[in-house]
Coordinates of C-alpha atoms and ligand atoms in Angstrom, one line a residue:
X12 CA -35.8 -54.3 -69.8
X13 CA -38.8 -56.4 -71.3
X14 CA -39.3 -58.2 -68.6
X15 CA -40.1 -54.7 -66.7
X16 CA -42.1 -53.6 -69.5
X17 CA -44.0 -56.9 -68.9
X18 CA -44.6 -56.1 -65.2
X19 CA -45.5 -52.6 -65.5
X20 CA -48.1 -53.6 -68.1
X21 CA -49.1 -56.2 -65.6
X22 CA -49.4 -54.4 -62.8
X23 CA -51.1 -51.0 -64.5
X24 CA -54.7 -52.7 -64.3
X25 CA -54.1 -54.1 -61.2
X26 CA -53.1 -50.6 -59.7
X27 CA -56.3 -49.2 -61.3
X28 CA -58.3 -51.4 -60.3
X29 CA -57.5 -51.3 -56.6
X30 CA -58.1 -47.6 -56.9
X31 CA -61.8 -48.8 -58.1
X32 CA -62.7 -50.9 -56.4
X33 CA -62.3 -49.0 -52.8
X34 CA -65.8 -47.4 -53.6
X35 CA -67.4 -50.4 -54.4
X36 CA -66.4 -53.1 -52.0
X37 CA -67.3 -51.3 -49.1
X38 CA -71.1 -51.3 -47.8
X39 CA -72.8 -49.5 -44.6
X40 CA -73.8 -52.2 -42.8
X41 CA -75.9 -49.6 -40.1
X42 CA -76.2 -46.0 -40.6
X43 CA -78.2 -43.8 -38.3
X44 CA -78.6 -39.9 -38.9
X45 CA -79.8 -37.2 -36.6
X46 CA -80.5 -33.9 -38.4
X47 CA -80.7 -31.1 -35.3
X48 CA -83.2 -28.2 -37.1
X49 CA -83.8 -26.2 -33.6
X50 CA -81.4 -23.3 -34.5
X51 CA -80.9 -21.7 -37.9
X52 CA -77.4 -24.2 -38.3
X53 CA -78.6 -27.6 -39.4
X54 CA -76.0 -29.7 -37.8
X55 CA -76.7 -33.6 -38.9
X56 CA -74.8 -36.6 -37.0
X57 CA -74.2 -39.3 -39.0
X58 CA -73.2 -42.8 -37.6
X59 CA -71.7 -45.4 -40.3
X60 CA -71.0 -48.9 -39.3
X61 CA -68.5 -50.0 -42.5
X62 CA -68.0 -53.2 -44.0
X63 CA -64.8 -53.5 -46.1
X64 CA -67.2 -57.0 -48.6
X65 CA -64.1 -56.6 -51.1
X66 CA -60.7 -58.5 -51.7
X67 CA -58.5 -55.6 -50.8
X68 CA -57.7 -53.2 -48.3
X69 CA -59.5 -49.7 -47.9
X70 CA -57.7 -46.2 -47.6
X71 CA -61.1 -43.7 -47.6
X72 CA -64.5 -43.7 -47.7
X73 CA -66.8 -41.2 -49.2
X74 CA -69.4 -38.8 -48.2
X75 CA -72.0 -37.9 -50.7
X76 CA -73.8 -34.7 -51.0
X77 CA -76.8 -32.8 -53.5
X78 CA -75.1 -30.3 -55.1
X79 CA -77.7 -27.6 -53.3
X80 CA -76.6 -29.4 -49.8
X81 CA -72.6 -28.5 -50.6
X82 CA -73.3 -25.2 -51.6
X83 CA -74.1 -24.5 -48.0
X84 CA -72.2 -27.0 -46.2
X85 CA -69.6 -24.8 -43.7
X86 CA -68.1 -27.9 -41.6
X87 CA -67.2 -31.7 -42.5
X88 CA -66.1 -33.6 -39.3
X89 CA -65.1 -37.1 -38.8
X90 CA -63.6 -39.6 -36.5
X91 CA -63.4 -43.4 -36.1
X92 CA -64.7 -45.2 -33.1
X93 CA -62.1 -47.4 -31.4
X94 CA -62.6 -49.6 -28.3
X95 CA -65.7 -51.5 -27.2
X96 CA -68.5 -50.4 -26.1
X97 CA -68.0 -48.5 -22.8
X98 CA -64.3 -47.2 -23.8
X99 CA -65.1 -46.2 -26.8
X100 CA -62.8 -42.9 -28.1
X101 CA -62.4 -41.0 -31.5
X102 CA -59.8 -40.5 -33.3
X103 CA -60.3 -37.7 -35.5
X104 CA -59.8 -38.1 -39.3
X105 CA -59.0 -35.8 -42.4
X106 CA -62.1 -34.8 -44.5
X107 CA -61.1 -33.4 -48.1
X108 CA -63.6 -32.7 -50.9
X109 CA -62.7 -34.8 -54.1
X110 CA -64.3 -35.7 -57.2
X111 CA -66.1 -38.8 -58.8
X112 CA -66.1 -38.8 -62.7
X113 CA -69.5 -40.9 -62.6
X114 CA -71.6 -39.0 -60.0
X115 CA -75.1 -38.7 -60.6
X116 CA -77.2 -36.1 -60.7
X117 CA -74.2 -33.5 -59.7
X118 CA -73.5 -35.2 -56.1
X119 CA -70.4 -33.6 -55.0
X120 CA -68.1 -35.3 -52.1
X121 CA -65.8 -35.5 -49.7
X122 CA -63.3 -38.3 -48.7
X123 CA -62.4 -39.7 -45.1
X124 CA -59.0 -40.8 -45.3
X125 CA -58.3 -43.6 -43.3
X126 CA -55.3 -43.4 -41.0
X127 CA -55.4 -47.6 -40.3
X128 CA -56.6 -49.2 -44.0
X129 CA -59.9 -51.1 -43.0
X130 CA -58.9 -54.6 -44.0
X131 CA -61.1 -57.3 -46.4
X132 CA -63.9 -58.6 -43.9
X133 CA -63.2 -55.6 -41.4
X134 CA -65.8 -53.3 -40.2
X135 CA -65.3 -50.3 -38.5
X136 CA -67.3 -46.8 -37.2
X137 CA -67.7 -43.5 -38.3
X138 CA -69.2 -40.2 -36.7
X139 CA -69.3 -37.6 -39.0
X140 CA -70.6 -34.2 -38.3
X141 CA -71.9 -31.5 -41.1
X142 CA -73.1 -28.2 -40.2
X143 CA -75.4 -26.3 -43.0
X144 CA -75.8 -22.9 -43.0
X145 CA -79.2 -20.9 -45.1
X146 CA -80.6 -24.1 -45.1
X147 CA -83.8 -23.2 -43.7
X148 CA -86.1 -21.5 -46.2
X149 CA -88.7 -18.9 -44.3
X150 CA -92.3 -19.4 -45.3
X151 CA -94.1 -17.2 -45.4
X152 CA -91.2 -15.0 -46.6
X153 CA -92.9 -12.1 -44.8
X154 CA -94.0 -12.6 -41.4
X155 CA -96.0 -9.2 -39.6
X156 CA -94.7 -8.8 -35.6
X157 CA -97.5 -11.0 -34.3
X158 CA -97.0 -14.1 -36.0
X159 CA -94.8 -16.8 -35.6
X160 CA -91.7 -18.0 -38.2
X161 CA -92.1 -21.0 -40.6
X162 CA -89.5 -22.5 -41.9
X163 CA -88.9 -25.4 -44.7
X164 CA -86.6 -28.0 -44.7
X165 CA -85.2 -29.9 -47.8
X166 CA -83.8 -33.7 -47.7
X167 CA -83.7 -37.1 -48.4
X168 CA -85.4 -39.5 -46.5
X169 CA -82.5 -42.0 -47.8
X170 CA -79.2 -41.1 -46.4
X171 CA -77.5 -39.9 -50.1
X172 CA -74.3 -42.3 -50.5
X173 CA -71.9 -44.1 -53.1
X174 CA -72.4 -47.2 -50.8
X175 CA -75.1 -50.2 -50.1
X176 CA -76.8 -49.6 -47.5
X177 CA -78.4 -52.5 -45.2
X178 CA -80.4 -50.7 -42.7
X179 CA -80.9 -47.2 -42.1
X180 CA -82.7 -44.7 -39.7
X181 CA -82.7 -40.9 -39.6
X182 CA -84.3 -38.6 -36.7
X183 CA -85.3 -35.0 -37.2
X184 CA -85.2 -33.1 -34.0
X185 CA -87.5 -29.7 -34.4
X186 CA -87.6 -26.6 -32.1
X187 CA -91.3 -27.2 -31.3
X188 CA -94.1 -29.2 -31.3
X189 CA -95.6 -27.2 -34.0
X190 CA -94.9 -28.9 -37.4
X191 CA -97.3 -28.2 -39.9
X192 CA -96.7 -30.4 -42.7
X193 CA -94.5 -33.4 -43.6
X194 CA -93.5 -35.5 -46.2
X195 CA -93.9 -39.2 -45.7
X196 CA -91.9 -42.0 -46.8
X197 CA -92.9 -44.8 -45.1
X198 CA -92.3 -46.1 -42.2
X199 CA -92.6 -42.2 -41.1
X200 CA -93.3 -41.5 -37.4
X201 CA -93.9 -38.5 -35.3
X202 CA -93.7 -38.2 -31.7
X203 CA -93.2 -34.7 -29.8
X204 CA -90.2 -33.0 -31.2
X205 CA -88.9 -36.0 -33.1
X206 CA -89.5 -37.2 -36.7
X207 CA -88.3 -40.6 -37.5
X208 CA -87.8 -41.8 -41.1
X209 CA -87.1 -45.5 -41.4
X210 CA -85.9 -48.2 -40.4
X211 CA -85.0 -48.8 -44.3
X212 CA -83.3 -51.9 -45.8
X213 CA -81.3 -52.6 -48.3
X214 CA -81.1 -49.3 -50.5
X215 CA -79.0 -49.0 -53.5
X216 CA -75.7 -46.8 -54.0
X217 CA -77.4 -43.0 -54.8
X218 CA -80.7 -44.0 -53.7
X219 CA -82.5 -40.4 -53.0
X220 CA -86.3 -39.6 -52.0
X221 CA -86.9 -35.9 -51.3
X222 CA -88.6 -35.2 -47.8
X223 CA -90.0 -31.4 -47.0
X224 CA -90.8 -30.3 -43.3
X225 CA -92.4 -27.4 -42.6
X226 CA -92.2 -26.0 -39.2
X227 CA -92.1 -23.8 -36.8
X228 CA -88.4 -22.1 -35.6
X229 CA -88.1 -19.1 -34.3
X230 CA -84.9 -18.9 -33.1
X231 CA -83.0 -16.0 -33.8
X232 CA -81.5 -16.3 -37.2
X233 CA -78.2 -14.0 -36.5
X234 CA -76.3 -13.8 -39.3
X235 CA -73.0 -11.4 -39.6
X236 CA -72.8 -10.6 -43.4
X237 CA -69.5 -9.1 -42.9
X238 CA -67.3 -9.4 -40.1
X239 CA -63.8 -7.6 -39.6
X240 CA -61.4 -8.4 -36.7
X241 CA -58.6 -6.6 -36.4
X242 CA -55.6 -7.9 -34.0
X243 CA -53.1 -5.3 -33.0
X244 CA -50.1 -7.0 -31.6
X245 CA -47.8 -4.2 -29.1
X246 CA -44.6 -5.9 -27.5
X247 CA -45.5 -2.8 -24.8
X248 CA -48.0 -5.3 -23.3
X249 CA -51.3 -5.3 -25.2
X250 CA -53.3 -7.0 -28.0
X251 CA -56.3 -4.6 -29.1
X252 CA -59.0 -6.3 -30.9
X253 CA -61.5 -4.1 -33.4
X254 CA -64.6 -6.1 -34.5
X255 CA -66.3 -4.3 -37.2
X256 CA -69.7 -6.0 -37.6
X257 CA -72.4 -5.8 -40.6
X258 CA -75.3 -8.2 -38.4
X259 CA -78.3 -8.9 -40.1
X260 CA -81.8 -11.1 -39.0
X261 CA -82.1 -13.8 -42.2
X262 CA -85.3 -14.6 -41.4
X263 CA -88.7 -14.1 -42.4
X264 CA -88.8 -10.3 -43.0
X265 CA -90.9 -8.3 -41.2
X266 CA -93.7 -6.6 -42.8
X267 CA -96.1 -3.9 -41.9
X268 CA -95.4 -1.6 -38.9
X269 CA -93.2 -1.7 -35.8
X270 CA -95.6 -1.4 -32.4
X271 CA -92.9 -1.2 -29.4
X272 CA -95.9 -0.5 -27.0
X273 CA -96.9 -3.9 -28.5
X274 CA -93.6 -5.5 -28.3
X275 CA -93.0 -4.7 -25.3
X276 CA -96.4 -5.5 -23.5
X277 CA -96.2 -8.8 -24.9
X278 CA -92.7 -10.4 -25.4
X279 CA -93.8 -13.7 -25.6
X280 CA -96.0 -12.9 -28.6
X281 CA -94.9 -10.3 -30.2
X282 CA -92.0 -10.0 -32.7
X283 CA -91.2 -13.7 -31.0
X284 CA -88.6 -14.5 -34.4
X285 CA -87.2 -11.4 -33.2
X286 CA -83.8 -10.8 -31.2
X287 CA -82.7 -8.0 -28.8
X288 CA -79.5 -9.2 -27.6
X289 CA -76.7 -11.5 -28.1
X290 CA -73.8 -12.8 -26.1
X291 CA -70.2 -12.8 -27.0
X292 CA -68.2 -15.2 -25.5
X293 CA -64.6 -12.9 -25.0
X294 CA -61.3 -14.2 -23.6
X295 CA -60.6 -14.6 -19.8
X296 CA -58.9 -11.1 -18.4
X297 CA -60.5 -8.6 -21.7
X298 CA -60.2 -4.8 -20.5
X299 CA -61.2 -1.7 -22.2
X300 CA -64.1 -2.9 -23.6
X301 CA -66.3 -0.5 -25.9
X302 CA -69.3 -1.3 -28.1
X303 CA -70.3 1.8 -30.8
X304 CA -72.2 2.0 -33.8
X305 CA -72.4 5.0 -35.9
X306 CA -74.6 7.3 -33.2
X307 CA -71.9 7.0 -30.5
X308 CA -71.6 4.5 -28.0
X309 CA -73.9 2.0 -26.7
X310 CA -74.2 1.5 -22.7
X311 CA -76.7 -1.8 -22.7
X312 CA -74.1 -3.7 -22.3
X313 CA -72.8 -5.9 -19.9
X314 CA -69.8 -7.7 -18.8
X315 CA -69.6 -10.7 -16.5
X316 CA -65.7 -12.0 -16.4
X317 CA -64.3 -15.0 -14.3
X318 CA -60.7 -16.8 -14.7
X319 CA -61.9 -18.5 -17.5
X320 CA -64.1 -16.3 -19.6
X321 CA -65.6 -12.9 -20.2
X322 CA -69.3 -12.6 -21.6
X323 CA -70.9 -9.5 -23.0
X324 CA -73.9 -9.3 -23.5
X325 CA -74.4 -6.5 -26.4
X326 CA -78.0 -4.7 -27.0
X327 CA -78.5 -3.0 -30.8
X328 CA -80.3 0.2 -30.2
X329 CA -83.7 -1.6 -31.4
X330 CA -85.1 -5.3 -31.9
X331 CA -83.7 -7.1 -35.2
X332 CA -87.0 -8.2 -37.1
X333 CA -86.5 -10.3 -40.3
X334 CA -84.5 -8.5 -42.7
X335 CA -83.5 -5.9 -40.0
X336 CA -79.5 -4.8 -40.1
X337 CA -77.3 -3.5 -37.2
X338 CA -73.8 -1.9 -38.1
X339 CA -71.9 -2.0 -34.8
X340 CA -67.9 -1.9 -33.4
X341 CA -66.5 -4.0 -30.7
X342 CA -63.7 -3.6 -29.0
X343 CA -61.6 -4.4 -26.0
X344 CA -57.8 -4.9 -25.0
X345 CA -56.3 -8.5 -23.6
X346 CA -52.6 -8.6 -22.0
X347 CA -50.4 -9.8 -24.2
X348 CA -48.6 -12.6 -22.5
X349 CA -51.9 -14.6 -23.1
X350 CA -51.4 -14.6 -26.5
X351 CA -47.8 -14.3 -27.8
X352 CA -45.5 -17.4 -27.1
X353 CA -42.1 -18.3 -28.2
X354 CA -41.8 -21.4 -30.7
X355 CA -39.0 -23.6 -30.3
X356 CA -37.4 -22.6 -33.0
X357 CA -37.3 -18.9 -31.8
X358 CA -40.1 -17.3 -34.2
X359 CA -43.0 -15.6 -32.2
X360 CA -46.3 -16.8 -32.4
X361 CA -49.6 -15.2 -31.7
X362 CA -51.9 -17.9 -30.5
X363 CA -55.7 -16.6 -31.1
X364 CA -59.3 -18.1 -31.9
X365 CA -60.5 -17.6 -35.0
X366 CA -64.0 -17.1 -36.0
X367 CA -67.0 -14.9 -34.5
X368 CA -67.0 -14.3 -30.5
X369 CA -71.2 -14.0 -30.9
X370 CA -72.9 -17.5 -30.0
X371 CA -74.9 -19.1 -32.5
X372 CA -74.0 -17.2 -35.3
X373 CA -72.8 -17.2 -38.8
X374 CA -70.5 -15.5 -40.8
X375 CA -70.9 -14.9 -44.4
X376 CA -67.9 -13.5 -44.6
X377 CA -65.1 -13.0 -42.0
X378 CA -62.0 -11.3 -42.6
X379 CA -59.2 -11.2 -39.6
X380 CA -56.0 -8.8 -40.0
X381 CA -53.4 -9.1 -38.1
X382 CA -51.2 -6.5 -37.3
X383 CA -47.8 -7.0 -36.2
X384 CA -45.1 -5.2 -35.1
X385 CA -43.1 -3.1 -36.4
X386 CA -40.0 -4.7 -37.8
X387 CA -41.5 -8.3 -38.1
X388 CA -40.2 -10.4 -40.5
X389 CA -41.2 -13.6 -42.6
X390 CA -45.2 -13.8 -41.1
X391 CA -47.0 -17.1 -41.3
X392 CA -50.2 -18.5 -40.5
X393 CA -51.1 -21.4 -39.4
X394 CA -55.3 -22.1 -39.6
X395 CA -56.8 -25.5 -39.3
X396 CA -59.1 -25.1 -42.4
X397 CA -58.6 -23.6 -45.5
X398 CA -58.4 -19.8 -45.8
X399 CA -57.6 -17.3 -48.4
X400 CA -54.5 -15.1 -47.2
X401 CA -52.4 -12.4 -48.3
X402 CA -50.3 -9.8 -46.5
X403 CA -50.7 -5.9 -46.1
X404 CA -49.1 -2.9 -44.7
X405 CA -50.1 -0.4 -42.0
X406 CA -49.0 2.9 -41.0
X407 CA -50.0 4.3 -37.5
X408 CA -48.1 7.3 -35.4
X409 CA -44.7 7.4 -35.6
X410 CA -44.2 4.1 -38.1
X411 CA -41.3 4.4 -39.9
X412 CA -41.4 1.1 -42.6
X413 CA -45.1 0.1 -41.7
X414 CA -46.7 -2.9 -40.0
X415 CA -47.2 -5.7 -41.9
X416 CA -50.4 -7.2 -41.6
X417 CA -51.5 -10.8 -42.1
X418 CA -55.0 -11.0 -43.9
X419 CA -57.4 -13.9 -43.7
X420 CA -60.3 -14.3 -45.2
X421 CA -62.8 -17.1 -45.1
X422 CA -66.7 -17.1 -46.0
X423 CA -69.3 -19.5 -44.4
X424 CA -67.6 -19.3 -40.7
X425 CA -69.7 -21.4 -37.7
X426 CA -69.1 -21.3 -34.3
X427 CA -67.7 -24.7 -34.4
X428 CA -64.5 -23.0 -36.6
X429 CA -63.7 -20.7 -32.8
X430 CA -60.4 -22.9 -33.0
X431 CA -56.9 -21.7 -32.2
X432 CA -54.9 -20.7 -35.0
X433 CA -51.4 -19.6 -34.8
X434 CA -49.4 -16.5 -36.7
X435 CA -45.7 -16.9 -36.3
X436 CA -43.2 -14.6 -37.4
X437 CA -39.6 -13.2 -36.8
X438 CA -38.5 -10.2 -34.6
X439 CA -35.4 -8.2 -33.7
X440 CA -35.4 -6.6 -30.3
X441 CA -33.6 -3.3 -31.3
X442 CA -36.9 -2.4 -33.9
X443 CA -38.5 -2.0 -30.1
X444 CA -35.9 0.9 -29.3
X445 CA -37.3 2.3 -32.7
X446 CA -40.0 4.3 -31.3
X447 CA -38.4 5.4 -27.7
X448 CA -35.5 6.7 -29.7
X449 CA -37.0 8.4 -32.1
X450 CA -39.3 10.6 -29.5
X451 CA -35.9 10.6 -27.5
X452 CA -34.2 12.3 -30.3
X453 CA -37.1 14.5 -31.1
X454 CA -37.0 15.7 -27.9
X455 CA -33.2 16.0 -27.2
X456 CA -33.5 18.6 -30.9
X457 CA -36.6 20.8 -29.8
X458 CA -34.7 20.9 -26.2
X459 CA -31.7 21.9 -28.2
X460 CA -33.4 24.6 -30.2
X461 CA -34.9 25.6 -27.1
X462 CA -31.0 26.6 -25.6
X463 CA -29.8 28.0 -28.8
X464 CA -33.1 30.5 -28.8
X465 CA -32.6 31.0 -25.5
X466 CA -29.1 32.6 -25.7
X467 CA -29.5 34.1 -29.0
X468 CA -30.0 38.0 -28.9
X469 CA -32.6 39.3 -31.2
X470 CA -32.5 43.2 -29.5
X471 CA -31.6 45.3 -32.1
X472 CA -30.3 48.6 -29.6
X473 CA -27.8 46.9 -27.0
X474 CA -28.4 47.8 -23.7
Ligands
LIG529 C1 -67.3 5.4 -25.2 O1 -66.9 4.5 -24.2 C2 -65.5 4.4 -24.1 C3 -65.2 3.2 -23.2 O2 -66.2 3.0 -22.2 C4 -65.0 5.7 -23.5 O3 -63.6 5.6 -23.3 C5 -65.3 6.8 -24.4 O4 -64.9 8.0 -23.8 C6 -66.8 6.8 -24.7 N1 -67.1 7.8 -25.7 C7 -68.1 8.6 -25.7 C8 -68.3 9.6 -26.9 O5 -68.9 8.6 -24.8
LIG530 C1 -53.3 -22.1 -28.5 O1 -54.2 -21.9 -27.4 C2 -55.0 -23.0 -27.0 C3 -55.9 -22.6 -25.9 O2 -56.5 -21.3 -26.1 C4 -54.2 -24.2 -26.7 O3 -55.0 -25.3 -26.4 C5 -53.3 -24.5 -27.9 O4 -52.4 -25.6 -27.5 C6 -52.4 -23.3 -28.2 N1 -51.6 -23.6 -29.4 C7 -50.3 -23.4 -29.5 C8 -49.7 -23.8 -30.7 O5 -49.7 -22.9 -28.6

């Protein structure tokens, strides 16, 4: 008994300091960042070569983050290089967010588990991905139709990061040639499109030195405020999809008066932040389409489908401008044998992408119900991200018990998220009879009625 005492005591500090020292013996020996600004979804690539400097074996390493950076961060992606040079693959790893009790200045973070422990005197690899979402500020705020879009962007030269760092580099890729202003941090180059900060040496854990670049974008900054996609599932053959859309442009906003004459003699000039049209990438086989928005339906749209994909191309009644909002309906119908698959272990399973069908395109908030048979039992989802879900019920014609209805929600949705996810649930044949039978037997009554009426004498003389 003492003697385990002894050991427990013995090993406690050990344990804890193995758990300590993982942040600390570790130290980028090269990391190289390139921060993409030519849409309005700041995607940064971030290449960490690793050195494990310490005693012991590492299990994660840590991403760091300014607390206004994490606010808008909607995607964390990583993945360890393995091979050399020419057969290099990635193996993708899992990104969670964790705390640090003695972060500075609020950094928040998120830790790469590793699946193979990076061993004492090891180095290894990492790609990591982050997309960023309102991370470009307009200024001017208000912008009139003939002027271009400015846009600020807020960083650190100095890759933020718990670890050493020996050498770094970051390049900013811009939509144009047309940056106004810049902050330097030398060595700061420009050439063309591309920005280059660094190369930097030997910066401390946290190290941080703001950067703002103010430039010219003027891409269109489609953002869906509110997105609603409903997913009927019919075992008669059909899925039928509803997309209920709130769209708005997040941009500058526009100020003084619309000219169409103007916008439309000069499209290159005029309202050139501004969007007409935008393409939704739809399943392979999509019938039935419709687009409406309150007026009635819209017919400037298009639809070019081959065997792998469908693309409509959907036209609001007028130009988005900055601040501008379109409230529109999509809808269209996809055979159902696409879709719903049998697990092994004999649940259904709806097999469906999640996210926003519209390229380039946030979602503020996106909410996806779907609504399964009647008669289903024991639903599931299965996303690869978290999600907030509940379940509903539905009633349309002729339901009996209802539909239950499996609700996602999810805010801060990039394309990047269109990835399968999967709803399985349980279903017994007979509830398909439900319907038939009962319009069967409603028939077979009126048809009986129909007889008795039909030999019953209402004269009141007989003849
Ligand atoms: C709208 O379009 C759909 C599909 O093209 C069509 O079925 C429907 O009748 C149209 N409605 C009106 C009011 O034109
Ligand atoms: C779901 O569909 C995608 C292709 O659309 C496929 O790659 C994936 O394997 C499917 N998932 C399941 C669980 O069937």
């Amino acid at each position: 008994m003492e003697a385990r005492l002894c050991l427990i005591f013995f090993l406690l500090p050990i344990l804890s300091f193995l758990s300590l020292s993982d942040a600390h013996d570790l130290q980028i020996v090269n990391a190289e960042r390139r921060i993409d600004l030519t849409s309005h979804i700041v995607k940064v690539f971030l290449t960490f070569k690793v050195e494990n400097t310490g005693t012991s074996p590492a299990s994660e390493f840590l991403l760091a983050f300014p607390p206004a950076q994490a606010d808008h961060l909607a995607l964390v992606k990583a993945a360890v290089a393995t091979g050399k040079k020419k057969k290099k693959t990635y193996i993708p790893l899992d990104v969670n967010p964790t705390e640090l009790p003695d972060a500075p200045n609020g950094a928040k973070f998120a830790s790469i588990s590793l699946k193979n422990p990076l061993n004492a005197g090891e180095t290894a690899t990492f790609e990591v991905l982050l997309e960023l979402t309102h991370s470009l500020e307009p200024f001017p705020a208000e912008i009139s139709q003939s002027e271009s879009q400015l846009v600020y962007y807020h960083d650190s030269a100095i890759i933020l990061s718990p670890y050493f760092i020996k050498q770094q580099t970051t390049f900013i890729k811009t939509p144009s040639t047309r940056v106004e202003s810049f902050s330097r941090v030398d060595p700061t180059n420009r050439v063309g499109t591309e920005l280059k900060y660094g190369p930097y040496a030997d910066r401390a854990p946290y190290s941080f030195s703001p950067i703002i670049i103010h430039f010219e974008n003027n891409n269109p900054f489609a953002v869906v405020e509110e997105l609603v996609r409903e997913i009927e599932v019919s075992h008669w053959g059909s899925l039928q999809i509803t997309e209920h859309y709130k769209l708005a442009h997040a941009g500058a906003r526009h100020k003084g008066v619309f000219s169409r004459v103007e916008y439309q003699s000069r499209p290159t000039i005029s309202g050139i932040s501004s969007f007409k049209h935008l393409l939704a990438l739809l399943p392979p086989r999509v019938h039935s389409v419709y687009y409406r928005d309150e007026i009635g339906n819209i017919s400037s749209s298009h639809l070019r489908s081959d065997s792998r994909k469908s693309e409509l191309e959907i036209e609001p009644r007028y130009p988005l401008f900055g601040g501008w909002k379109a409230t529109f309906v999509i809808g269209y119908g996809l055979p159902l044998q696409d879709f719903l698959f049998e697990s092994p272990d004999g649940r259904r399973y709806v097999n469906f992408s999640f996210g926003c069908p519209l390229l380039e395109t946030v979602v503020d908030k996106l909410t996806i119900k779907v609504v399964l048979p009647e008669g289903s039992q024991d639903p599931s989802a299965e996303v690869p991200f978290p999600v907030e879900q509940h379940l509903e019920t539905s009633y349309s014609y002729l339901d009996v018990v209802g539909r239950t209805v499996v609700v996602l929600e999810k805010t801060n949705v990039v394309p990047e998220q269109n990835t399968p996810f999967q709803v399985y649930y349980t279903f017994k044949p007979f509830f398909m009879l439900a319907e038939p039978l009962m319009l069967a037997s409603a028939f077979f009554l009126f048809f009986v009625a129909c007889v008795a009426y039909l030999h019953m004498d209402f004269s009141i003389s007989k003849s």
